[in-house]
Short mmCIF file of C-alpha atoms and ligand atoms in Angstrom, two decimals:
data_model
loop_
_atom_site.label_atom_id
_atom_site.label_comp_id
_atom_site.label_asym_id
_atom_site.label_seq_id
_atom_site.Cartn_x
_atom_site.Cartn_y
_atom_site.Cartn_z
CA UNK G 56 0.00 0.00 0.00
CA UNK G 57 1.24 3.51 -0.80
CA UNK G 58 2.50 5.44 2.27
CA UNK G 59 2.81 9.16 2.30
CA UNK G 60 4.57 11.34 4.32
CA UNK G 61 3.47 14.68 5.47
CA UNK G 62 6.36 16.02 8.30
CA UNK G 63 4.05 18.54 10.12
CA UNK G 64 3.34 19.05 13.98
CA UNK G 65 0.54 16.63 14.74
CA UNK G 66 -1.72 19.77 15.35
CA UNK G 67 -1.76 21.49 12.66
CA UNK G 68 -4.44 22.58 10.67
CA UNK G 69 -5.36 19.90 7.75
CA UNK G 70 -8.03 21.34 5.72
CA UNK G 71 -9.64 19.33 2.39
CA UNK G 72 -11.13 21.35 -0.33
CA UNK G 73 -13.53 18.90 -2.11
CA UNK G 74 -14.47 21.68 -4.71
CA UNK G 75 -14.51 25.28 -4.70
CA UNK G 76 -17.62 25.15 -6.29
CA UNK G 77 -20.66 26.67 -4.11
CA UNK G 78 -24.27 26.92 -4.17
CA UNK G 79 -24.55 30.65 -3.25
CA UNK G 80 -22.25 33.40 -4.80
CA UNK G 81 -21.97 35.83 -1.78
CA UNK G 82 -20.31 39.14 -2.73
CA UNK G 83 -18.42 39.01 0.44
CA UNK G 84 -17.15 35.28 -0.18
CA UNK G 85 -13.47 35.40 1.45
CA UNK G 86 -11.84 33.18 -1.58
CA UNK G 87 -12.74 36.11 -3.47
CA UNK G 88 -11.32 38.89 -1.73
CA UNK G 89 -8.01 38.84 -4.11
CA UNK G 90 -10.09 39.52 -7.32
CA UNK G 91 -10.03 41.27 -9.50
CA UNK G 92 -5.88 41.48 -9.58
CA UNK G 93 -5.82 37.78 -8.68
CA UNK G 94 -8.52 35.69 -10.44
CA UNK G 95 -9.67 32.54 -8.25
CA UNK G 96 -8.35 29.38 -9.61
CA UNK G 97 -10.74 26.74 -11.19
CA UNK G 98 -9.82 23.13 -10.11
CA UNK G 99 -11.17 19.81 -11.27
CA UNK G 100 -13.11 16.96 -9.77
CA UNK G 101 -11.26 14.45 -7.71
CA UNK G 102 -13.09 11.09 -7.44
CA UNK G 103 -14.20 10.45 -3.99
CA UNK G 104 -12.08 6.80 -4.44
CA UNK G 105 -9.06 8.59 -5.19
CA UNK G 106 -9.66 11.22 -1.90
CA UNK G 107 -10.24 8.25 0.26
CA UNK G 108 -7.25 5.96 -0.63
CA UNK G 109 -5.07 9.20 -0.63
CA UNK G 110 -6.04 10.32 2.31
CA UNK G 111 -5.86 7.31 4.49
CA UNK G 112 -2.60 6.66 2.89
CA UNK G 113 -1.07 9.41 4.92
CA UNK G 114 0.93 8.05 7.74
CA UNK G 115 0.89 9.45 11.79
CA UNK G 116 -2.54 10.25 11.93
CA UNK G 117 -2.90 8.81 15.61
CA UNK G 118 -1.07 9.51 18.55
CA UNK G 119 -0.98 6.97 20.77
CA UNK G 120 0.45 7.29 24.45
CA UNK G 121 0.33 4.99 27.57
CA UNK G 122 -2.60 4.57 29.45
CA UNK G 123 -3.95 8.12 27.49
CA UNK G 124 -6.72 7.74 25.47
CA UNK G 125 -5.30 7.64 21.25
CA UNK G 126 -5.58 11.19 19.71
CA UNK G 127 -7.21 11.31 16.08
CA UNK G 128 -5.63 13.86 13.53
CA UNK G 129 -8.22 16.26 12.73
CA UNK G 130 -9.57 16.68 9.26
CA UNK G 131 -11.90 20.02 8.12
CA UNK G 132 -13.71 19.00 4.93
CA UNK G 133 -14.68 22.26 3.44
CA UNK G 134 -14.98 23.95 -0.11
CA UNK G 135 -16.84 25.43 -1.31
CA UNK G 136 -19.44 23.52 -0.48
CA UNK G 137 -18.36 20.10 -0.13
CA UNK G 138 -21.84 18.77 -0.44
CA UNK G 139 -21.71 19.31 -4.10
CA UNK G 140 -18.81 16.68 -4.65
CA UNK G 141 -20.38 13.78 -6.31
CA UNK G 142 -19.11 11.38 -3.88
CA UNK G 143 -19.43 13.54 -1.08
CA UNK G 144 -21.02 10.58 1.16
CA UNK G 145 -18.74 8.10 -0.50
CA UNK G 146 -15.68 9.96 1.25
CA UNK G 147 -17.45 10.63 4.62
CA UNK G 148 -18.03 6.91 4.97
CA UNK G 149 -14.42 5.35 3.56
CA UNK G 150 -12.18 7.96 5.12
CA UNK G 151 -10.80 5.49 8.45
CA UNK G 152 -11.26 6.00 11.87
CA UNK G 153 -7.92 7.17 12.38
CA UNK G 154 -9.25 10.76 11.21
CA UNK G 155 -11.83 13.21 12.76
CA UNK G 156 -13.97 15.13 10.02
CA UNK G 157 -15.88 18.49 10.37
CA UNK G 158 -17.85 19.23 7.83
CA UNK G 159 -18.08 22.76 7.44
CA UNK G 160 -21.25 23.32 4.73
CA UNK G 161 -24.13 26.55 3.96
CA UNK G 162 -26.50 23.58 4.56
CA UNK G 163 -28.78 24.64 1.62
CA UNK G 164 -27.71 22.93 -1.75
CA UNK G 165 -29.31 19.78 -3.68
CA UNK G 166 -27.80 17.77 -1.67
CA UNK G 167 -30.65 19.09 1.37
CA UNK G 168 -33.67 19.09 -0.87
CA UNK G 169 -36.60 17.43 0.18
CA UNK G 170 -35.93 14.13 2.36
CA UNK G 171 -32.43 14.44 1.57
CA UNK G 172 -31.45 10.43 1.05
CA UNK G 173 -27.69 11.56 1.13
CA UNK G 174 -27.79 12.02 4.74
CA UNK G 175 -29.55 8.65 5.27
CA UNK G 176 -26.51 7.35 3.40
CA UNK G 177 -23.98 8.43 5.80
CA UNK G 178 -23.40 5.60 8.05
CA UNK G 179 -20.46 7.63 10.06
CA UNK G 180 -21.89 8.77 12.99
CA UNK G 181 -18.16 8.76 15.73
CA UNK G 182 -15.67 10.90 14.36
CA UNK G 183 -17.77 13.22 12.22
CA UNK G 184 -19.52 16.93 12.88
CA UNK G 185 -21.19 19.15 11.07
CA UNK G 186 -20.52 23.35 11.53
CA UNK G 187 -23.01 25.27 9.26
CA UNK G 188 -22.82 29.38 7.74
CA UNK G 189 -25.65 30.72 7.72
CA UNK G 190 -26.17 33.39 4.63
CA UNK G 191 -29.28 35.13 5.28
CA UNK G 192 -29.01 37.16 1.99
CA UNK G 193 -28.65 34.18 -0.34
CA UNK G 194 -31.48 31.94 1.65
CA UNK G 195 -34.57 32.18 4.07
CA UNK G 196 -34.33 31.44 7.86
CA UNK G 197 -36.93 28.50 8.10
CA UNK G 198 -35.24 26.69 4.89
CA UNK G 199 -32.00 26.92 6.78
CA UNK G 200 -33.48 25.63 9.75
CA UNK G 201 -35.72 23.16 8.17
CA UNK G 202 -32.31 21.86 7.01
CA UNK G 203 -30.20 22.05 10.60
CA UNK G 204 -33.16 19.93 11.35
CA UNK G 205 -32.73 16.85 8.40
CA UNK G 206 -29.38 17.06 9.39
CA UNK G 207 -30.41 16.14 13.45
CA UNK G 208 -32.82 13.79 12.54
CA UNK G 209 -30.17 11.49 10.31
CA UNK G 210 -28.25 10.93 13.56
CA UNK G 211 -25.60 13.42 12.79
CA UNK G 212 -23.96 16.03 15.09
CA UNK G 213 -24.81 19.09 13.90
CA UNK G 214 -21.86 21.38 16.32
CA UNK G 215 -21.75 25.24 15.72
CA UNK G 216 -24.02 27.55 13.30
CA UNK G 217 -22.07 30.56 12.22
CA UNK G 218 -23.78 34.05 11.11
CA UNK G 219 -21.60 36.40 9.07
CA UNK G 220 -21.81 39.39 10.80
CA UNK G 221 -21.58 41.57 8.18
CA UNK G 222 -21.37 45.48 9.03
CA UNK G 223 -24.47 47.00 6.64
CA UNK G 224 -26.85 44.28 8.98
CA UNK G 225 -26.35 44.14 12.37
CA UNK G 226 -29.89 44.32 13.23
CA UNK G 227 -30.97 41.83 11.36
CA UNK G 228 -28.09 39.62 11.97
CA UNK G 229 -28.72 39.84 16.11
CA UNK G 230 -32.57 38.67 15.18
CA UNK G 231 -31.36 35.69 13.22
CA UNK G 232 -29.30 34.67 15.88
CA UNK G 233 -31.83 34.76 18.67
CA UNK G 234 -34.08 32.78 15.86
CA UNK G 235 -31.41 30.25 15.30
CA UNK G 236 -30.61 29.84 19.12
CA UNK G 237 -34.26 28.72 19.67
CA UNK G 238 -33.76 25.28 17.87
CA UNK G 239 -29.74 25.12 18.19
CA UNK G 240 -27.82 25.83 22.01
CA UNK G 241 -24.20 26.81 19.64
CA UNK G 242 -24.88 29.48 17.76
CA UNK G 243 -21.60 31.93 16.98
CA UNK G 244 -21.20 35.61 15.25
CA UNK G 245 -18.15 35.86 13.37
CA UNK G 246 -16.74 39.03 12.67
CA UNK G 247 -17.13 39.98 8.71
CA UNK G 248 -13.58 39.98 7.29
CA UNK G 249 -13.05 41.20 3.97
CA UNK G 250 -13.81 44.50 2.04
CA UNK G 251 -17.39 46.02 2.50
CA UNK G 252 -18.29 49.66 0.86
CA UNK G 253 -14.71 49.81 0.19
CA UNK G 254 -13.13 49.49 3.92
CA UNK G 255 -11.81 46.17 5.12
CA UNK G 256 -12.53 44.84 7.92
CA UNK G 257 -12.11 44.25 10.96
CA UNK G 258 -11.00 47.70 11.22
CA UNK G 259 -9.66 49.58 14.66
CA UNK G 260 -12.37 51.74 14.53
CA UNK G 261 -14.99 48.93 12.94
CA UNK G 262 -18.32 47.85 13.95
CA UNK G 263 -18.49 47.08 17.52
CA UNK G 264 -20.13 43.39 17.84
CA UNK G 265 -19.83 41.07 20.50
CA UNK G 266 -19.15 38.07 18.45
CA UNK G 267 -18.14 34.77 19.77
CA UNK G 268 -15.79 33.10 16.71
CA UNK G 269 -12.22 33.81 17.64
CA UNK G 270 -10.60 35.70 14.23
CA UNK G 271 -7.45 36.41 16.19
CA UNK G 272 -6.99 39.77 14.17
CA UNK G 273 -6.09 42.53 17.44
CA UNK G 274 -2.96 44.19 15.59
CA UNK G 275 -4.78 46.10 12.64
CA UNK G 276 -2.29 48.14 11.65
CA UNK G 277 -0.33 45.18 10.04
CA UNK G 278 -3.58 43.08 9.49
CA UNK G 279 -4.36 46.63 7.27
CA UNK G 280 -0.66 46.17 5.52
CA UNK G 281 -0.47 42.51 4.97
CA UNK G 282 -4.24 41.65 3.68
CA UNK G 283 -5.86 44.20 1.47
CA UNK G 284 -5.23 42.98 -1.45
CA UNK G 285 -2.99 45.64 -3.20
CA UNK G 286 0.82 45.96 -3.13
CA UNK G 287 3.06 42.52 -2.79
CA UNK G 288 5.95 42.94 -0.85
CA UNK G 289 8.60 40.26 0.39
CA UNK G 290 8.36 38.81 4.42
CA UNK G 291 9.18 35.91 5.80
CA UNK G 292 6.26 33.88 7.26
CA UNK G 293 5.42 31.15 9.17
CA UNK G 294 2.21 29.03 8.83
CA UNK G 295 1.08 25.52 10.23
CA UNK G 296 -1.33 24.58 7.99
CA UNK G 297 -1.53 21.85 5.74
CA UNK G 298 -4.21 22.32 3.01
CA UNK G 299 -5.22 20.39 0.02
CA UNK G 300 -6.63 22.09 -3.25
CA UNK G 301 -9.41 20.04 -5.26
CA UNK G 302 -6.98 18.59 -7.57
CA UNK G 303 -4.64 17.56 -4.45
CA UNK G 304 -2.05 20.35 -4.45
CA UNK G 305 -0.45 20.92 -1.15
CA UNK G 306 -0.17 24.46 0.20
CA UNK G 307 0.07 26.06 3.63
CA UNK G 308 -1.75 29.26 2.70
CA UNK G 309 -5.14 29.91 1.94
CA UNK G 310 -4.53 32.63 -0.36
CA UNK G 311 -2.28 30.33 -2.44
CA UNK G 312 -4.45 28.10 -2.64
CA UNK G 313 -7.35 30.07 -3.61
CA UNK G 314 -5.42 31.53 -6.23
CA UNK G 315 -3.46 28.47 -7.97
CA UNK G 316 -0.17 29.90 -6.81
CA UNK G 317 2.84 27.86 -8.36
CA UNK G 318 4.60 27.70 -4.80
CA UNK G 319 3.09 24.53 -3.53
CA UNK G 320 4.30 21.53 -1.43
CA UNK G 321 3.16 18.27 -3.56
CA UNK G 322 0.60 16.85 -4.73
CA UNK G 323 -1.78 14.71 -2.47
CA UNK G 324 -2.07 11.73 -5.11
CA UNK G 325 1.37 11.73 -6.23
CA UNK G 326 2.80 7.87 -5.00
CA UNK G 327 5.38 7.65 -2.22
CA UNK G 328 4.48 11.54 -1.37
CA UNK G 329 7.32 12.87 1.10
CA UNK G 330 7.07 16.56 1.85
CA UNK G 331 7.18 18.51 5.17
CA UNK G 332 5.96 21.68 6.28
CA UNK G 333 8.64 24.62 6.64
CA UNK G 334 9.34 24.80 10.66
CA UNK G 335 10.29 27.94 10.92
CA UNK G 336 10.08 30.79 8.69
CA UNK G 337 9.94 31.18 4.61
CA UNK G 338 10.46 33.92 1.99
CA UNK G 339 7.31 34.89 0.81
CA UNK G 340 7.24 37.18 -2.22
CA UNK G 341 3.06 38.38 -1.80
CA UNK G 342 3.05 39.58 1.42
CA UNK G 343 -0.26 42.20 0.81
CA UNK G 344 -2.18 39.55 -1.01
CA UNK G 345 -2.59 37.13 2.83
CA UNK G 346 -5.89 35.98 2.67
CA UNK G 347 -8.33 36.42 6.27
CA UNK G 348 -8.41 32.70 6.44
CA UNK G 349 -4.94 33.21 7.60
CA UNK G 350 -4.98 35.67 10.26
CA UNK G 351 -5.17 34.01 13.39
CA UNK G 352 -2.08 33.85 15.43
CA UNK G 353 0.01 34.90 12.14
CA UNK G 354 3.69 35.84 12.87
CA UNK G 355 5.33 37.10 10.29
CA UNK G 356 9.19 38.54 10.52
CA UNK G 357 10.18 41.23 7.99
CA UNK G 358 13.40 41.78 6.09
CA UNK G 359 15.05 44.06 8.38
CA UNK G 360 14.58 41.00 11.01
CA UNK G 361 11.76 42.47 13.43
CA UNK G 362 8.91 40.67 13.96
CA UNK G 363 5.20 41.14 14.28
CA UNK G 364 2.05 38.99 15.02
CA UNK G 365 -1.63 39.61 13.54
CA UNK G 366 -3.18 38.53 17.16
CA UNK G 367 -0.71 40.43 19.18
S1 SF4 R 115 -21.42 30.02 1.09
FE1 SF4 R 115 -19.32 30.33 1.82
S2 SF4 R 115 -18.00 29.46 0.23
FE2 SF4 R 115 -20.03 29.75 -0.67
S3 SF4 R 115 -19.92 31.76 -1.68
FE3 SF4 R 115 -20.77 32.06 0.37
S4 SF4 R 115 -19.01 32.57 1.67
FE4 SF4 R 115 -18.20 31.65 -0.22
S1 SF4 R 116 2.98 35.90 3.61
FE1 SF4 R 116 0.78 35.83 3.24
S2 SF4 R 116 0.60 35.14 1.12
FE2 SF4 R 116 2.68 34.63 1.80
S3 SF4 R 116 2.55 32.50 2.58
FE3 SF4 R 116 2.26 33.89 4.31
S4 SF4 R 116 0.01 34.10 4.46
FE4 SF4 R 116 0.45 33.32 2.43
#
């Protein structure tokens, strides 16, 4: 059997993006945020055979120590919206027990429409959750909820609800959460990151929310510098994140991946796959380009040698 070999600390960040395909086209999508100067890339369709025997072919995915329960390596299945992958159940059921999936999903594509078989198909019920976005601009509150509900009733754990909290809709966005927290006890604000009437955000002098998803972004004078989108400029980084693009490509930033970039690790489904993770820091030549997804707890070290972090 092949064996691959990813040298990363065991808790790091593995992230697999089925397809970047989605069923809603939000204007404040974060994989967008680089257009127009960087156009998102458009990857193919993996077979969900080829995901699973890839995937479980990767070695050191559970950390066993005496007399302590075995740790599982984590695994966020994500997209897009992963639901639209043909074999989207295939891969929930074949990927082994030696991972622990999220699903994170909009809940509303055909995959939820009326009884929704595909969730009576999915016969992994340890080892699997489900966190949901909720876009109230691209879809209705009681078709979202009518959805969180199939989910519940196939058996599945449906974990944390997310509501955008974009700027322009505060009010409405506090009423959809007290709606949502009526048939669901985790329901989270995130703060809207991203550009909105021209301004990205968070901002020092942004919105004030109370919002309950962590974003890590406190130092916005460099978040300001590093992520809107407009001059590149060279910095060393350092990132512990291993994510894999739709057609398998390696990277360990989100912006790099959302864009194609030609500085990747490997490729998932190459044979005998040996790559590891940069320990420390790397040259990166887009500094200015860093996507949001990337924010939390970033440390980057400049040229002249001083060092900054994005929560700090
Ligand atoms: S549902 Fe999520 S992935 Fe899809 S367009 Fe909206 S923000 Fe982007
Ligand atoms: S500096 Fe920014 S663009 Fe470059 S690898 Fe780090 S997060 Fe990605």
């Amino acid at each position: 059997m092949d064996k691959k070999i990813i040298e990363a600390p065991f808790d790091s960040y593995y992230g697999v993006f089925l397809t970047m395909a989605c069923s809603f086209s939000c204007e404040y999508c974060v994989q967008k945020i680089s257009l127009p100067q960087q156009p998102v890339a458009s990857y193919p369709i993996i077979p969900g055979e080829d995901w699973v025997e890839a995937l479980n072919s990767i070695s050191g995915r559970a950390r066993r120590k005496f007399l302590r329960p075995t740790k599982k390596k984590k695994l966020s299945i994500t997209g897009g919206e992963p639901t639209l992958h043909p074999d989207f159940v295939y891969i929930l059921n074949h990927l082994d027990k030696d991972w622990r999936i999220t699903v994170t999903s909009n809940f509303i594509s055909p995959f939820f429409q009326k009884d929704a078989p595909g969730l009576k198909q999915i016969k992994r019920k340890r080892g699997l959750k489900f966190n949901a976005s909720f876009h109230f601009l691209y879809t209705t509150l009681d078709k979202f909820i009518e959805n969180v509900q199939k989910v519940k009733k196939a058996g599945l754990l449906v974990h944390t609800l997310f509501i955008v909290a974009h700027p322009a809709y505060m009010d409405k966005i506090q009423q959809c959460r007290d709606a949502l927290l009526e048939v669901h006890p985790n329901v989270k604000l995130q703060r809207f990151l991203g550009y909105s009437q021209g301004r990205l955000y968070p901002a020092q002098e942004g919105y004030d929310i109370e919002y309950q998803q962590r974003d890590g972004i406190y130092n916005y004078k460099d978040y300001q510098a590093g992520f809107n989108q407009q001059n590149k400029q060279d910095i060393y980084c350092r990132m512990n994140k291993v994510l894999f693009a739709p057609n398998g490509d390696i990277y360990n930033c989100h912006y790099k991946l959302y864009t194609g970039h030609k500085e990747k690790l490997g490729n998932l489904f190459r044979k005998g796959l040996h790559i590891a993770l940069p320990a420390d820091y790397f040259l990166c030549h887009d500094y200015g380009f860093c996507n949001p997804c990337d924010s939390e707890g970033h440390s980057f070290r400049r040229l002249d040698g001083s060092e900054f972090n994005i929560s700090a």
